[in-house]
Short mmCIF file of C-alpha atoms and ligand atoms in Angstrom, two decimals:
data_model
loop_
_atom_site.label_atom_id
_atom_site.label_comp_id
_atom_site.label_asym_id
_atom_site.label_seq_id
_atom_site.Cartn_x
_atom_site.Cartn_y
_atom_site.Cartn_z
CA VAL A 3 35.05 105.12 -26.26
CA ALA A 4 32.75 101.36 -25.98
CA SER A 5 31.44 102.28 -29.48
CA GLN A 6 34.55 102.37 -31.20
CA PRO A 7 35.38 98.93 -32.85
CA PRO A 8 38.84 97.32 -31.96
CA PRO A 9 41.50 97.97 -34.56
CA GLN A 10 41.11 93.67 -35.49
CA VAL A 11 37.59 94.56 -35.92
CA GLU A 12 38.24 97.55 -38.39
CA ARG A 13 40.39 95.62 -40.26
CA CYS A 14 38.06 93.21 -41.02
CA ARG A 15 35.34 96.07 -42.09
CA GLN A 16 38.24 97.19 -43.92
CA HIS A 17 38.86 93.93 -45.76
CA ALA A 18 34.95 93.18 -46.00
CA ALA A 19 34.65 97.38 -47.97
CA GLU A 20 37.81 95.56 -50.30
CA LEU A 21 35.82 92.27 -50.91
CA GLY A 22 32.64 94.69 -51.57
CA PHE A 23 30.90 92.40 -49.42
CA GLY A 24 28.08 93.55 -47.46
CA LEU A 25 26.89 90.90 -45.18
CA SER A 26 29.31 91.91 -42.34
CA THR A 27 27.82 91.83 -38.51
CA THR A 28 26.72 95.48 -37.30
CA ASP A 29 29.00 97.03 -33.83
CA ALA A 30 25.77 96.39 -32.04
CA VAL A 31 25.90 93.10 -31.83
CA GLY A 32 29.66 92.63 -32.36
CA HIS A 33 29.60 94.11 -28.98
CA LEU A 34 27.41 91.53 -27.46
CA LEU A 35 29.59 88.83 -29.22
CA ALA A 36 32.40 90.44 -27.80
CA THR A 37 30.86 90.71 -24.70
CA LEU A 38 29.88 86.85 -24.60
CA ALA A 39 32.66 85.26 -25.71
CA ALA A 40 34.38 87.39 -22.49
CA GLY A 41 32.58 85.12 -20.44
CA VAL A 42 32.93 81.56 -21.93
CA PRO A 43 34.08 79.11 -19.43
CA ALA A 44 37.46 78.32 -19.11
CA GLY A 45 38.82 76.13 -21.97
CA GLY A 46 35.55 76.79 -23.74
CA ARG A 47 35.05 76.57 -27.19
CA ILE A 48 33.04 79.07 -29.31
CA LEU A 49 32.02 78.71 -33.19
CA GLU A 50 30.63 80.77 -36.15
CA LEU A 51 28.59 79.46 -38.92
CA GLY A 52 29.49 82.40 -41.51
CA THR A 53 32.40 83.89 -41.17
CA GLY A 54 32.36 86.65 -44.47
CA ALA A 55 35.09 88.94 -43.77
CA GLY A 56 35.64 88.59 -40.66
CA VAL A 57 34.00 90.60 -38.73
CA GLY A 58 31.61 89.12 -36.30
CA LEU A 59 35.56 86.94 -35.65
CA GLY A 60 37.45 90.09 -35.30
CA TRP A 61 35.08 90.61 -32.44
CA ILE A 62 34.84 87.57 -30.94
CA VAL A 63 38.80 87.73 -31.15
CA HIS A 64 38.82 91.36 -29.19
CA GLY A 65 36.17 90.35 -26.42
CA LEU A 66 38.56 86.38 -26.03
CA GLY A 67 41.67 89.41 -25.21
CA ASP A 68 44.29 87.74 -23.88
CA ARG A 69 42.85 83.93 -22.94
CA ALA A 70 44.85 80.88 -24.97
CA ASP A 71 42.54 78.48 -23.29
CA VAL A 72 39.61 79.14 -25.67
CA THR A 73 39.05 77.90 -29.14
CA VAL A 74 37.16 79.20 -31.68
CA ARG A 75 36.17 77.58 -35.28
CA SER A 76 34.49 79.85 -38.27
CA VAL A 77 33.03 78.18 -40.94
CA GLU A 78 32.59 79.47 -44.12
CA SER A 79 31.41 78.15 -47.62
CA ASP A 80 32.42 79.86 -49.95
CA ALA A 81 35.84 79.00 -50.30
CA ALA A 82 37.98 82.22 -51.93
CA LEU A 83 36.02 84.15 -48.53
CA ALA A 84 37.53 81.56 -46.31
CA GLU A 85 40.66 81.39 -46.95
CA SER A 86 41.34 85.49 -47.11
CA ALA A 87 39.84 85.90 -44.55
CA ARG A 88 42.06 83.23 -42.99
CA ALA A 89 45.20 85.59 -44.35
CA LEU A 90 43.53 88.18 -41.95
CA GLY A 91 45.92 86.41 -39.44
CA TRP A 92 44.86 85.38 -35.94
CA PRO A 93 45.84 83.88 -32.53
CA PRO A 94 46.80 79.87 -32.92
CA ALA A 95 43.74 79.03 -30.79
CA VAL A 96 41.62 80.16 -33.74
CA ALA A 97 40.76 78.11 -36.64
CA ILE A 98 38.81 79.52 -40.16
CA VAL A 99 37.79 76.14 -41.66
CA HIS A 100 36.15 75.68 -45.40
CA GLY A 101 33.05 73.84 -45.27
CA ASP A 102 29.51 73.76 -44.80
CA ALA A 103 27.69 74.72 -41.89
CA LEU A 104 25.64 72.00 -41.47
CA ASP A 105 28.75 68.81 -41.51
CA GLU A 106 30.72 71.38 -39.03
CA LEU A 107 28.11 70.78 -36.56
CA ARG A 108 26.88 66.35 -37.41
CA ARG A 109 30.72 66.55 -36.05
CA ALA A 110 28.70 66.42 -32.28
CA ASP A 111 31.18 68.16 -30.65
CA ALA A 112 29.32 70.48 -27.66
CA TYR A 113 30.01 74.68 -27.59
CA ASP A 114 29.67 77.43 -25.09
CA LEU A 115 29.09 80.01 -27.51
CA ILE A 116 27.04 79.65 -31.02
CA PHE A 117 26.97 82.64 -33.48
CA ALA A 118 25.06 81.23 -36.06
CA ASP A 119 25.01 83.51 -39.09
CA ALA A 120 24.75 81.68 -41.87
CA GLN A 121 21.61 79.85 -43.52
CA GLY A 122 23.06 76.44 -42.53
CA GLY A 123 22.59 75.81 -38.83
CA LYS A 124 19.95 78.52 -38.80
CA THR A 125 16.95 78.77 -41.44
CA GLU A 126 18.28 74.87 -42.44
CA GLY A 127 19.10 72.37 -39.53
CA LEU A 128 18.79 74.43 -36.80
CA GLU A 129 17.96 71.43 -34.61
CA LEU A 130 21.78 71.14 -35.25
CA THR A 131 23.04 73.55 -33.98
CA LEU A 132 20.87 73.18 -30.95
CA ALA A 133 21.37 69.96 -30.04
CA ALA A 134 25.98 71.12 -30.36
CA LEU A 135 24.97 73.78 -27.65
CA ALA A 136 26.63 72.67 -24.37
CA PRO A 137 24.85 73.40 -21.52
CA GLY A 138 25.00 76.50 -20.09
CA GLY A 139 26.17 77.55 -23.92
CA VAL A 140 24.39 80.29 -25.56
CA LEU A 141 23.03 80.92 -28.94
CA VAL A 142 23.01 84.03 -30.97
CA MET A 143 21.33 85.24 -34.14
CA ASP A 144 21.46 88.01 -35.26
CA ASP A 145 19.07 89.91 -38.65
CA MET A 146 16.11 88.39 -36.78
CA ASP A 147 13.99 92.18 -37.84
CA PRO A 148 12.30 92.56 -41.58
CA VAL A 149 14.34 94.66 -44.27
CA PRO A 150 11.70 95.48 -46.22
CA GLU A 151 14.13 97.31 -48.78
CA ASP A 152 16.32 94.07 -49.07
CA PRO A 153 14.81 91.49 -51.42
CA PHE A 154 17.29 88.68 -50.44
CA HIS A 155 16.55 89.16 -46.67
CA THR A 156 13.70 89.21 -47.51
CA GLU A 157 12.67 85.92 -49.24
CA LEU A 158 14.34 84.58 -46.37
CA PHE A 159 12.51 86.12 -44.03
CA PRO A 160 10.06 83.78 -42.97
CA ALA A 161 12.20 81.08 -41.98
CA ILE A 162 14.63 82.91 -40.06
CA ASP A 163 11.42 84.18 -38.45
CA ALA A 164 10.55 80.63 -37.53
CA ALA A 165 13.72 79.71 -36.26
CA GLY A 166 13.89 82.63 -34.17
CA GLU A 167 10.12 81.03 -33.23
CA ALA A 168 11.18 77.55 -32.67
CA VAL A 169 14.48 79.08 -30.36
CA LEU A 170 12.19 80.68 -28.18
CA ARG A 171 10.00 78.05 -27.39
CA HIS A 172 12.50 75.79 -27.35
CA PRO A 173 11.87 73.58 -23.66
CA ASP A 174 15.73 73.04 -23.22
CA LEU A 175 16.50 76.60 -23.89
CA VAL A 176 15.75 80.46 -22.23
CA ALA A 177 15.26 82.40 -24.09
CA ALA A 178 14.92 86.24 -25.19
CA ARG A 179 14.15 88.49 -28.50
CA LEU A 180 16.54 92.08 -28.01
CA ASP A 181 15.83 94.76 -29.81
CA HIS A 182 19.63 94.86 -30.37
CA GLY A 183 21.34 95.68 -33.99
CA THR A 184 19.66 93.75 -36.91
CA GLY A 185 16.97 92.35 -34.14
CA VAL A 186 19.03 89.86 -32.24
CA VAL A 187 18.05 86.29 -30.38
CA VAL A 188 19.53 85.10 -27.85
CA ALA A 189 19.34 81.63 -26.10
CA VAL A 190 21.23 79.84 -22.92
CA ARG A 191 21.08 76.32 -23.23
CA ARG A 192 19.51 74.74 -19.21
CA LEU A 193 22.27 72.71 -17.30
CA ASN A 194 18.74 70.71 -15.88
CA PRO A 195 16.47 70.66 -18.66
CA PRO A 196 12.80 69.24 -17.90
CA PRO A 197 13.75 64.46 -18.36
CA THR A 198 10.38 64.86 -21.05
CA ALA A 199 12.37 67.70 -23.38
CA ARG A 200 15.58 66.89 -24.10
CA THR A 201 16.31 66.84 -26.88
C1 LIG B 306 26.23 87.36 -42.16
S1 LIG B 306 27.35 87.02 -43.34
C2 LIG B 306 28.10 85.80 -42.30
C3 LIG B 306 29.05 87.45 -41.70
C4 LIG B 306 29.42 87.29 -40.59
N1 LIG B 306 30.02 86.26 -39.43
C5 LIG B 306 29.95 88.93 -39.72
O1 LIG B 306 29.87 88.16 -38.24
O2 LIG B 306 30.99 89.44 -40.30
C6 LIG B 306 27.25 84.52 -43.73
C7 LIG B 306 28.20 84.66 -44.61
O3 LIG B 306 27.58 82.99 -44.68
C8 LIG B 306 28.35 81.83 -45.37
N2 LIG B 306 26.63 80.54 -45.64
C9 LIG B 306 26.22 81.05 -46.18
N3 LIG B 306 25.56 79.10 -46.79
C10 LIG B 306 26.42 78.64 -45.83
C11 LIG B 306 26.79 77.25 -45.28
N4 LIG B 306 25.38 76.20 -44.79
N5 LIG B 306 27.76 76.55 -44.31
C12 LIG B 306 28.91 77.92 -44.31
N6 LIG B 306 28.52 78.91 -44.36
C13 LIG B 306 27.58 79.30 -44.81
C14 LIG B 306 28.17 82.65 -46.79
O4 LIG B 306 28.88 82.61 -47.70
C15 LIG B 306 28.84 83.79 -45.91
O5 LIG B 306 30.51 84.30 -46.01
#
């Protein structure tokens, strides 16, 4: 059944429950991540900002299936979360990095798929995330809908909303706001942006 999470994801969800980590990606967004990961070009590169308990990463790895040509980096600022997610065991091409998303983005690597799921690179330093997107690369941001019952999300919401608007209006991106899961903005960097609009 398409809506049934794969075992890799179930393992991460169990891990999140054991940690009491409540910020994991929903199945709806996970299915989208898996779908987009499957379409990353040969030899491609994927970046996740904010590993959490590894649930989004589990979906990405599920989407890649047996592919060994794609490298995946996931950056997490909380050392204990990064270490415990790493210990879940991943394919060799997956690296879970303890560090700050903005430092990772400043390495100036180009990515074919970026899941921007941390404050760093989404509500702060969004321009670094956009600069790290390869031509034809896909950006996903979830949690774009207001959550009135969540004070943390509500406090951040103006910045989240502003990030979504910046992506939707960016001249080098083609972007859509999807009424899917927690609310998603998905964008693709144009292969041939207008010369005057390059970032
Ligand atoms: C929404 S959770 C990530 C959920 C995960 N991506 C998933 O799909 O299940 C956000 C995570 O980002 C981490 N984080 C917050 N700011 C960060 C930063 N500047 N750099 C890296 N990670 C950060 C938090 O510690 C938290 O684990």
